[in-house]
Amino acid sequence: MTDLRNETTGSTPASTLLDGTDIAPLLAPATVGGLELSNRFVMAPMTRKFSPANTPDDAVAEYYARRASSLGLIVTEGTYVDEFSAGASGKVPVFYGEDALAGWRRVVEAVHAEGGRIVPQLWHLGVTRIAGAGPNHDAPVISPSGIGLGGEPAGETATDSTIEGIIDAFARAAVDAKEIGFDGIELHGAHGYLLDQFTWARTNRRTDSYGGSIANRMRLGAEIVTEIRRRVGADFPILYRFSQWKGGHYDARIAENPGELEQTLTPLVEAGVSVLHVSTRRYWLPEFDDSDRTLAGWTKHLTGLPVIALGSVGVAAPFLGDAAEGQASLSLAPLLDLYERGEFDLVGLGRAVLADPYWVKKVAAGDLDGIRPYSKELESVLF
């Protein structure tokens, strides 16, 4: 494998990152949602597919450990829970079974040895799973209503017993995470995957207690949080990631206004979520008409919970966007402005720390020319 750790590539004007901005408030230690963090920067989950036989190996442990000394918190790549239909790849890590859990224990130990904090992102693909894919090739494709993200017939409608199994699978994974030594867990309720499919009216056409009203569509996510909280206790941090956009459907919305957003998030708050992870493609954009408040800002305002803001921080072009928008994305000045306005507590970094494990340290030291900029080919290696 090519070692890129000390290599700089590309011509991104990294000097525009600080843009005269003092980011010291984001570099100070903080306690957020029960997590004691060295700074306010979070590594966002990014699927890497470098876990042979669904088991994180030493290379995966080293990958996270390299980032642990720089970031306040690491959220791992999505990891499949122990429900037969959860996954679709033999290279994505699972969160069950003796071998995989032993691998994850090594990841935790490596991160903690560097002074970092880490939570696994627990994941079920739902209707986005491709029939016949691994790790369980014979598994059905499960969906809330037999409807795909485009509104087409897809997958099998989840029965009550299937839903009970899904809740149990997430809860067992959370218990295992606590026993292994993780610092909390994150539930993947974003981007059109299973929990998000229940949330979204397009994919949830159920007429039972899991469909119809916003509260009913949030029932599965809330019941998972409730069961996890029952099993792990009051103090174990539970993060919940959500988004408006879905994979391939970037104009999708689960909430058209602040009132609908409040109805969406309230069941999670009442169930015992500790931190809300708000996934957007452009963190700086206002979310609703007649206000300049971002989705992260609305989330914090409506719930009072700590919030992670995410969306093309510190990279030259927004996620699936035009490089012409890059200045707003690369400069940290708008980020600091939003932080000082109280719109979020933590900052999610994706492509920036995929490209450079030491991005935060280099920014803190003013070594902006030493930052390796993100480029697509870096996704093909694990370093």
CSV table of C-alpha atoms in Angstrom, one decimal:
chain,number,residue,atom,x,y,z
A,1,MET,CA,0.0,0.0,0.0
A,2,THR,CA,1.3,3.4,-0.9
A,3,ASP,CA,2.3,5.5,2.2
A,4,LEU,CA,0.9,9.0,1.7
A,5,ARG,CA,1.3,10.3,5.2
A,6,ASN,CA,4.0,12.8,4.5
A,7,GLU,CA,3.1,13.6,0.9
A,8,THR,CA,1.5,16.9,-0.2
A,9,THR,CA,-0.4,17.0,-3.5
A,10,GLY,CA,-2.5,19.4,-5.4
A,11,SER,CA,-2.6,23.2,-5.5
A,12,THR,CA,-5.4,24.0,-3.1
A,13,PRO,CA,-4.9,27.5,-1.6
A,14,ALA,CA,-4.8,26.2,2.0
A,15,SER,CA,-3.7,29.7,3.1
A,16,THR,CA,-7.3,30.7,2.8
A,17,LEU,CA,-8.3,28.3,5.5
A,18,LEU,CA,-7.8,30.7,8.4
A,19,ASP,CA,-8.6,33.8,6.4
A,20,GLY,CA,-7.6,35.9,9.4
A,21,THR,CA,-9.7,33.9,11.8
A,22,ASP,CA,-8.8,32.8,15.3
A,23,ILE,CA,-10.1,29.2,15.7
A,24,ALA,CA,-8.8,28.9,19.3
A,25,PRO,CA,-12.4,28.4,20.6
A,26,LEU,CA,-12.6,25.2,18.5
A,27,LEU,CA,-9.3,23.9,19.7
A,28,ALA,CA,-10.0,24.1,23.4
A,29,PRO,CA,-10.9,21.0,25.4
A,30,ALA,CA,-14.7,20.6,26.0
A,31,THR,CA,-17.2,18.3,27.5
A,32,VAL,CA,-20.1,17.8,25.2
A,33,GLY,CA,-23.0,15.3,25.6
A,34,GLY,CA,-21.0,13.4,28.3
A,35,LEU,CA,-17.9,13.2,26.1
A,36,GLU,CA,-14.7,14.7,27.4
A,37,LEU,CA,-12.9,15.9,24.2
A,38,SER,CA,-9.5,17.5,23.6
A,39,ASN,CA,-11.1,19.8,21.0
A,40,ARG,CA,-14.3,20.4,19.1
A,41,PHE,CA,-13.4,18.7,15.9
A,42,VAL,CA,-15.0,15.4,15.0
A,43,MET,CA,-14.0,12.9,12.3
A,44,ALA,CA,-17.2,12.2,10.4
A,45,PRO,CA,-18.0,8.6,9.4
A,46,MET,CA,-16.8,7.7,5.9
A,47,THR,CA,-17.3,4.2,4.4
A,48,ARG,CA,-13.8,2.8,3.4
A,49,LYS,CA,-14.4,-0.9,2.6
A,50,PHE,CA,-11.0,-1.9,3.9
A,51,SER,CA,-12.2,-4.6,6.4
A,52,PRO,CA,-11.6,-8.1,4.9
A,53,ALA,CA,-14.3,-10.6,5.8
A,54,ASN,CA,-16.2,-7.7,7.5
A,55,THR,CA,-13.5,-7.5,10.2
A,56,PRO,CA,-11.5,-4.4,11.1
A,57,ASP,CA,-7.8,-5.4,11.0
A,58,ASP,CA,-4.6,-3.7,12.2
A,59,ALA,CA,-4.5,-1.4,9.2
A,60,VAL,CA,-8.0,-0.1,10.2
A,61,ALA,CA,-6.8,0.4,13.8
A,62,GLU,CA,-3.8,2.3,12.6
A,63,TYR,CA,-6.0,4.4,10.3
A,64,TYR,CA,-8.1,5.6,13.2
A,65,ALA,CA,-5.2,5.9,15.6
A,66,ARG,CA,-3.3,8.3,13.2
A,67,ARG,CA,-6.3,10.7,13.5
A,68,ALA,CA,-6.9,10.2,17.2
A,69,SER,CA,-4.2,12.6,18.4
A,70,SER,CA,-5.5,15.4,16.2
A,71,LEU,CA,-9.3,15.1,16.6
A,72,GLY,CA,-11.5,15.5,19.6
A,73,LEU,CA,-13.8,12.7,18.6
A,74,ILE,CA,-13.8,9.9,15.9
A,75,VAL,CA,-17.0,8.5,14.6
A,76,THR,CA,-16.2,5.3,12.8
A,77,GLU,CA,-17.3,4.4,9.3
A,78,GLY,CA,-20.8,2.8,9.3
A,79,THR,CA,-20.7,-0.7,10.7
A,80,TYR,CA,-23.5,-3.2,10.1
A,81,VAL,CA,-25.6,-4.3,13.0
A,82,ASP,CA,-26.5,-7.9,13.6
A,83,GLU,CA,-29.8,-8.0,11.6
A,84,PHE,CA,-29.7,-10.4,8.6
A,85,SER,CA,-30.6,-7.7,6.0
A,86,ALA,CA,-28.4,-4.9,7.4
A,87,GLY,CA,-25.5,-5.0,5.0
A,88,ALA,CA,-24.4,-5.2,1.4
A,89,SER,CA,-20.6,-5.8,1.3
A,90,GLY,CA,-18.0,-8.2,2.6
A,91,LYS,CA,-15.5,-5.4,3.0
A,92,VAL,CA,-17.5,-3.1,5.3
A,93,PRO,CA,-17.0,-3.9,9.0
A,94,VAL,CA,-19.8,-5.5,11.0
A,95,PHE,CA,-20.5,-5.0,14.7
A,96,TYR,CA,-21.1,-8.5,15.8
A,97,GLY,CA,-19.3,-11.8,16.0
A,98,GLU,CA,-16.2,-12.7,17.9
A,99,ASP,CA,-13.7,-11.8,15.2
A,100,ALA,CA,-15.2,-8.4,14.3
A,101,LEU,CA,-15.7,-7.3,17.9
A,102,ALA,CA,-12.1,-8.3,18.7
A,103,GLY,CA,-11.0,-6.1,15.8
A,104,TRP,CA,-13.0,-3.2,17.1
A,105,ARG,CA,-11.5,-3.7,20.5
A,106,ARG,CA,-8.1,-3.2,19.0
A,107,VAL,CA,-9.3,-0.1,17.2
A,108,VAL,CA,-10.6,1.3,20.5
A,109,GLU,CA,-7.3,0.5,22.3
A,110,ALA,CA,-5.3,2.1,19.5
A,111,VAL,CA,-7.3,5.3,19.6
A,112,HIS,CA,-7.3,5.6,23.4
A,113,ALA,CA,-3.5,5.0,23.4
A,114,GLU,CA,-3.3,8.3,21.4
A,115,GLY,CA,-5.5,10.1,23.8
A,116,GLY,CA,-8.6,10.1,21.5
A,117,ARG,CA,-12.3,9.4,21.9
A,118,ILE,CA,-14.2,7.1,19.5
A,119,VAL,CA,-17.8,5.9,18.9
A,120,PRO,CA,-19.0,3.4,16.3
A,121,GLN,CA,-21.6,4.4,13.8
A,122,LEU,CA,-24.3,1.6,13.8
A,123,TRP,CA,-25.9,1.1,10.4
A,124,HIS,CA,-28.7,-0.7,8.6
A,125,LEU,CA,-29.0,-0.1,4.8
A,126,GLY,CA,-32.7,-1.0,4.5
A,127,VAL,CA,-34.0,-0.6,1.0
A,128,THR,CA,-30.7,0.7,-0.4
A,129,ARG,CA,-29.3,-2.8,0.0
A,130,ILE,CA,-28.7,-4.6,-3.3
A,131,ALA,CA,-30.4,-8.0,-3.4
A,132,GLY,CA,-27.9,-10.8,-3.3
A,133,ALA,CA,-25.1,-8.7,-1.9
A,134,GLY,CA,-23.0,-9.9,1.1
A,135,PRO,CA,-22.3,-10.5,3.8
A,136,ASN,CA,-25.6,-12.4,3.9
A,137,HIS,CA,-26.3,-13.1,0.2
A,138,ASP,CA,-29.7,-14.7,0.9
A,139,ALA,CA,-31.0,-11.9,3.0
A,140,PRO,CA,-34.1,-10.0,1.8
A,141,VAL,CA,-34.1,-6.3,1.2
A,142,ILE,CA,-36.1,-4.7,4.0
A,143,SER,CA,-38.0,-1.4,3.8
A,144,PRO,CA,-40.7,0.4,5.7
A,145,SER,CA,-43.3,0.1,2.9
A,146,GLY,CA,-41.8,-1.8,0.0
A,147,ILE,CA,-40.8,1.5,-1.6
A,148,GLY,CA,-37.4,2.7,-2.8
A,149,LEU,CA,-35.8,6.1,-2.5
A,150,GLY,CA,-37.2,7.1,-5.9
A,151,GLY,CA,-40.7,6.1,-5.0
A,152,GLU,CA,-40.6,2.8,-7.0
A,153,PRO,CA,-41.6,-0.6,-5.6
A,154,ALA,CA,-38.5,-2.1,-3.8
A,155,GLY,CA,-37.8,-4.4,-0.9
A,156,GLU,CA,-40.1,-6.2,1.5
A,157,THR,CA,-42.3,-4.3,4.0
A,158,ALA,CA,-40.9,-4.8,7.5
A,159,THR,CA,-43.2,-6.9,9.7
A,160,ASP,CA,-43.7,-6.2,13.4
A,161,SER,CA,-41.3,-9.1,14.2
A,162,THR,CA,-38.7,-7.7,11.8
A,163,ILE,CA,-38.9,-4.3,13.5
A,164,GLU,CA,-38.5,-6.0,16.9
A,165,GLY,CA,-35.4,-7.7,15.6
A,166,ILE,CA,-34.0,-4.5,14.2
A,167,ILE,CA,-34.5,-2.7,17.5
A,168,ASP,CA,-32.8,-5.6,19.4
A,169,ALA,CA,-29.9,-5.6,16.9
A,170,PHE,CA,-29.1,-2.0,17.4
A,171,ALA,CA,-29.4,-2.3,21.2
A,172,ARG,CA,-27.1,-5.4,21.3
A,173,ALA,CA,-24.5,-3.5,19.3
A,174,ALA,CA,-24.6,-0.6,21.7
A,175,VAL,CA,-24.1,-2.9,24.7
A,176,ASP,CA,-21.2,-4.6,22.9
A,177,ALA,CA,-19.7,-1.1,22.2
A,178,LYS,CA,-19.9,-0.2,25.8
A,179,GLU,CA,-18.3,-3.5,26.9
A,180,ILE,CA,-15.5,-3.2,24.3
A,181,GLY,CA,-14.6,0.3,25.7
A,182,PHE,CA,-16.1,2.7,23.1
A,183,ASP,CA,-16.9,6.1,24.4
A,184,GLY,CA,-20.5,6.1,23.1
A,185,ILE,CA,-22.3,5.1,19.9
A,186,GLU,CA,-23.9,6.8,16.9
A,187,LEU,CA,-27.0,5.7,15.1
A,188,HIS,CA,-27.1,6.3,11.4
A,189,GLY,CA,-30.4,8.0,10.8
A,190,ALA,CA,-29.4,9.9,7.7
A,191,HIS,CA,-28.9,9.8,3.9
A,192,GLY,CA,-31.8,7.5,3.0
A,193,TYR,CA,-30.7,4.4,5.0
A,194,LEU,CA,-33.2,2.4,7.1
A,195,LEU,CA,-33.9,4.7,10.0
A,196,ASP,CA,-34.2,7.6,7.6
A,197,GLN,CA,-36.5,5.6,5.3
A,198,PHE,CA,-38.9,5.3,8.2
A,199,THR,CA,-38.6,9.1,8.8
A,200,TRP,CA,-39.2,10.2,5.2
A,201,ALA,CA,-42.8,10.3,4.0
A,202,ARG,CA,-41.8,9.2,0.4
A,203,THR,CA,-40.5,5.8,1.6
A,204,ASN,CA,-42.8,5.4,4.7
A,205,ARG,CA,-46.4,4.8,3.6
A,206,ARG,CA,-47.3,2.6,6.6
A,207,THR,CA,-50.7,2.9,8.2
A,208,ASP,CA,-49.7,1.3,11.5
A,209,SER,CA,-48.1,3.0,14.5
A,210,TYR,CA,-44.8,3.4,12.5
A,211,GLY,CA,-46.4,5.5,9.7
A,212,GLY,CA,-48.5,8.5,9.0
A,213,SER,CA,-47.7,11.4,11.4
A,214,ILE,CA,-44.2,12.7,11.9
A,215,ALA,CA,-44.2,11.3,15.4
A,216,ASN,CA,-45.1,7.8,14.1
A,217,ARG,CA,-42.5,8.0,11.4
A,218,MET,CA,-39.9,8.8,14.1
A,219,ARG,CA,-41.1,5.9,16.3
A,220,LEU,CA,-38.5,3.3,15.2
A,221,GLY,CA,-35.6,5.7,15.8
A,222,ALA,CA,-37.0,6.7,19.1
A,223,GLU,CA,-37.7,3.1,20.2
A,224,ILE,CA,-34.1,2.1,19.3
A,225,VAL,CA,-32.8,5.0,21.4
A,226,THR,CA,-35.1,4.1,24.3
A,227,GLU,CA,-34.0,0.4,24.2
A,228,ILE,CA,-30.3,1.3,24.0
A,229,ARG,CA,-30.7,3.8,26.9
A,230,ARG,CA,-32.4,1.1,28.9
A,231,ARG,CA,-29.6,-1.4,28.4
A,232,VAL,CA,-26.5,0.9,28.6
A,233,GLY,CA,-27.7,3.3,31.4
A,234,ALA,CA,-28.2,7.0,31.7
A,235,ASP,CA,-24.6,8.2,31.2
A,236,PHE,CA,-23.4,6.4,28.0
A,237,PRO,CA,-23.4,8.9,25.1
A,238,ILE,CA,-25.9,8.2,22.2
A,239,LEU,CA,-25.4,10.3,19.1
A,240,TYR,CA,-28.0,10.4,16.3
A,241,ARG,CA,-27.1,11.4,12.8
A,242,PHE,CA,-29.9,12.8,10.5
A,243,SER,CA,-30.1,14.7,7.3
A,244,GLN,CA,-32.6,16.3,4.9
A,245,TRP,CA,-30.9,14.9,1.8
A,246,LYS,CA,-30.8,11.3,0.7
A,247,GLY,CA,-28.3,9.5,-1.5
A,248,GLY,CA,-29.1,10.5,-5.1
A,249,HIS,CA,-32.0,12.7,-3.9
A,250,TYR,CA,-30.3,15.9,-2.7
A,251,ASP,CA,-33.4,18.0,-2.7
A,252,ALA,CA,-35.3,15.6,-0.3
A,253,ARG,CA,-36.6,17.0,2.9
A,254,ILE,CA,-38.0,15.4,6.1
A,255,ALA,CA,-39.0,18.8,7.4
A,256,GLU,CA,-40.3,21.8,5.4
A,257,ASN,CA,-40.3,24.3,8.3
A,258,PRO,CA,-39.0,24.6,11.9
A,259,GLY,CA,-42.3,23.2,13.3
A,260,GLU,CA,-41.9,20.0,11.4
A,261,LEU,CA,-38.2,19.8,12.4
A,262,GLU,CA,-39.2,20.1,16.0
A,263,GLN,CA,-41.8,17.4,15.6
A,264,THR,CA,-39.1,15.2,14.0
A,265,LEU,CA,-36.5,15.7,16.7
A,266,THR,CA,-38.6,15.8,19.9
A,267,PRO,CA,-39.1,12.0,20.0
A,268,LEU,CA,-35.3,11.5,19.9
A,269,VAL,CA,-34.8,14.0,22.6
A,270,GLU,CA,-37.4,12.4,24.8
A,271,ALA,CA,-35.9,9.0,24.2
A,272,GLY,CA,-32.5,10.0,25.5
A,273,VAL,CA,-30.3,11.1,22.7
A,274,SER,CA,-27.1,12.9,23.9
A,275,VAL,CA,-25.9,14.7,20.7
A,276,LEU,CA,-27.5,15.3,17.3
A,277,HIS,CA,-25.2,15.0,14.3
A,278,VAL,CA,-26.6,17.2,11.5
A,279,SER,CA,-25.4,16.2,8.1
A,280,THR,CA,-25.6,18.8,5.4
A,281,ARG,CA,-23.7,19.2,2.1
A,282,ARG,CA,-23.0,22.9,2.8
A,283,TYR,CA,-22.9,23.8,6.5
A,284,TRP,CA,-23.2,27.5,6.0
A,285,LEU,CA,-26.5,27.7,4.1
A,286,PRO,CA,-29.7,28.8,5.8
A,287,GLU,CA,-32.2,25.9,6.1
A,288,PHE,CA,-35.7,27.6,5.9
A,289,ASP,CA,-37.1,30.7,4.4
A,290,ASP,CA,-37.1,34.0,6.3
A,291,SER,CA,-34.2,33.1,8.5
A,292,ASP,CA,-30.4,32.8,8.1
A,293,ARG,CA,-30.2,30.0,10.7
A,294,THR,CA,-28.6,26.8,9.4
A,295,LEU,CA,-30.0,23.3,9.9
A,296,ALA,CA,-27.5,22.8,12.7
A,297,GLY,CA,-28.6,26.1,14.3
A,298,TRP,CA,-32.3,25.2,14.1
A,299,THR,CA,-31.5,21.8,15.6
A,300,LYS,CA,-29.7,23.3,18.6
A,301,HIS,CA,-32.3,26.1,19.0
A,302,LEU,CA,-35.3,23.6,19.0
A,303,THR,CA,-33.8,20.8,21.1
A,304,GLY,CA,-31.3,22.4,23.4
A,305,LEU,CA,-29.0,19.4,22.7
A,306,PRO,CA,-25.4,19.6,21.7
A,307,VAL,CA,-25.0,19.6,17.9
A,308,ILE,CA,-22.3,18.5,15.4
A,309,ALA,CA,-22.4,20.6,12.3
A,310,LEU,CA,-21.1,19.0,9.1
A,311,GLY,CA,-21.0,19.9,5.5
A,312,SER,CA,-17.8,20.5,3.4
A,313,VAL,CA,-15.7,22.1,6.1
A,314,GLY,CA,-12.1,22.8,5.1
A,315,VAL,CA,-12.2,21.5,1.6
A,316,ALA,CA,-11.8,23.2,-1.8
A,317,ALA,CA,-15.3,22.4,-3.1
A,318,PRO,CA,-18.6,21.4,-1.5
A,319,PHE,CA,-19.7,17.8,-1.5
A,320,LEU,CA,-20.9,17.0,-5.0
A,321,GLY,CA,-20.8,20.7,-5.7
A,322,ASP,CA,-19.1,23.3,-7.9
A,323,ALA,CA,-15.5,24.3,-7.2
A,324,ALA,CA,-16.6,27.9,-7.7
A,325,GLU,CA,-18.3,27.6,-4.3
A,326,GLY,CA,-15.0,26.5,-2.7
A,327,GLN,CA,-14.1,29.8,-0.9
A,328,ALA,CA,-17.1,29.5,1.4
A,329,SER,CA,-16.2,25.9,2.0
A,330,LEU,CA,-12.5,26.2,2.5
A,331,SER,CA,-12.4,29.4,4.6
A,332,LEU,CA,-13.1,28.7,8.3
A,333,ALA,CA,-14.3,32.3,8.8
A,334,PRO,CA,-18.0,31.5,8.3
A,335,LEU,CA,-17.6,28.5,10.5
A,336,LEU,CA,-16.3,30.6,13.4
A,337,ASP,CA,-19.1,33.1,12.9
A,338,LEU,CA,-21.8,30.4,13.2
A,339,TYR,CA,-20.0,28.9,16.2
A,340,GLU,CA,-20.0,32.3,18.0
A,341,ARG,CA,-23.7,32.7,17.2
A,342,GLY,CA,-24.3,29.5,19.1
A,343,GLU,CA,-25.4,27.3,16.2
A,344,PHE,CA,-23.4,24.2,17.0
A,345,ASP,CA,-21.0,22.7,19.5
A,346,LEU,CA,-18.8,20.4,17.5
A,347,VAL,CA,-17.5,20.5,13.9
A,348,GLY,CA,-17.6,17.4,11.6
A,349,LEU,CA,-14.7,16.9,9.2
A,350,GLY,CA,-14.9,14.3,6.4
A,351,ARG,CA,-12.8,14.6,3.3
A,352,ALA,CA,-10.4,17.0,5.0
A,353,VAL,CA,-9.2,14.3,7.5
A,354,LEU,CA,-9.5,11.5,5.0
A,355,ALA,CA,-6.8,13.3,3.0
A,356,ASP,CA,-4.7,14.4,6.0
A,357,PRO,CA,-4.9,12.7,9.4
A,358,TYR,CA,-3.2,15.7,11.0
A,359,TRP,CA,-5.3,18.4,9.5
A,360,VAL,CA,-6.4,19.8,12.9
A,361,LYS,CA,-2.8,19.9,14.2
A,362,LYS,CA,-1.5,21.6,11.1
A,363,VAL,CA,-4.3,24.2,11.2
A,364,ALA,CA,-3.6,24.8,14.9
A,365,ALA,CA,0.1,25.2,14.2
A,366,GLY,CA,-0.5,27.5,11.2
A,367,ASP,CA,1.2,24.9,9.0
A,368,LEU,CA,-1.4,25.5,6.2
A,369,ASP,CA,1.0,24.8,3.3
A,370,GLY,CA,1.7,21.4,4.9
A,371,ILE,CA,-1.9,20.2,4.6
A,372,ARG,CA,-2.5,17.6,2.0
A,373,PRO,CA,-5.7,18.7,0.1
A,374,TYR,CA,-8.4,16.2,-0.6
A,375,SER,CA,-8.5,14.5,-4.0
A,376,LYS,CA,-10.7,11.7,-5.2
A,377,GLU,CA,-7.9,9.2,-5.7
A,378,LEU,CA,-7.1,9.3,-2.0
A,379,GLU,CA,-10.2,7.3,-1.3
A,380,SER,CA,-8.6,4.2,-2.9
A,381,VAL,CA,-6.0,3.9,-0.1
A,382,LEU,CA,-6.1,3.6,3.7
A,383,PHE,CA,-3.4,5.6,5.4
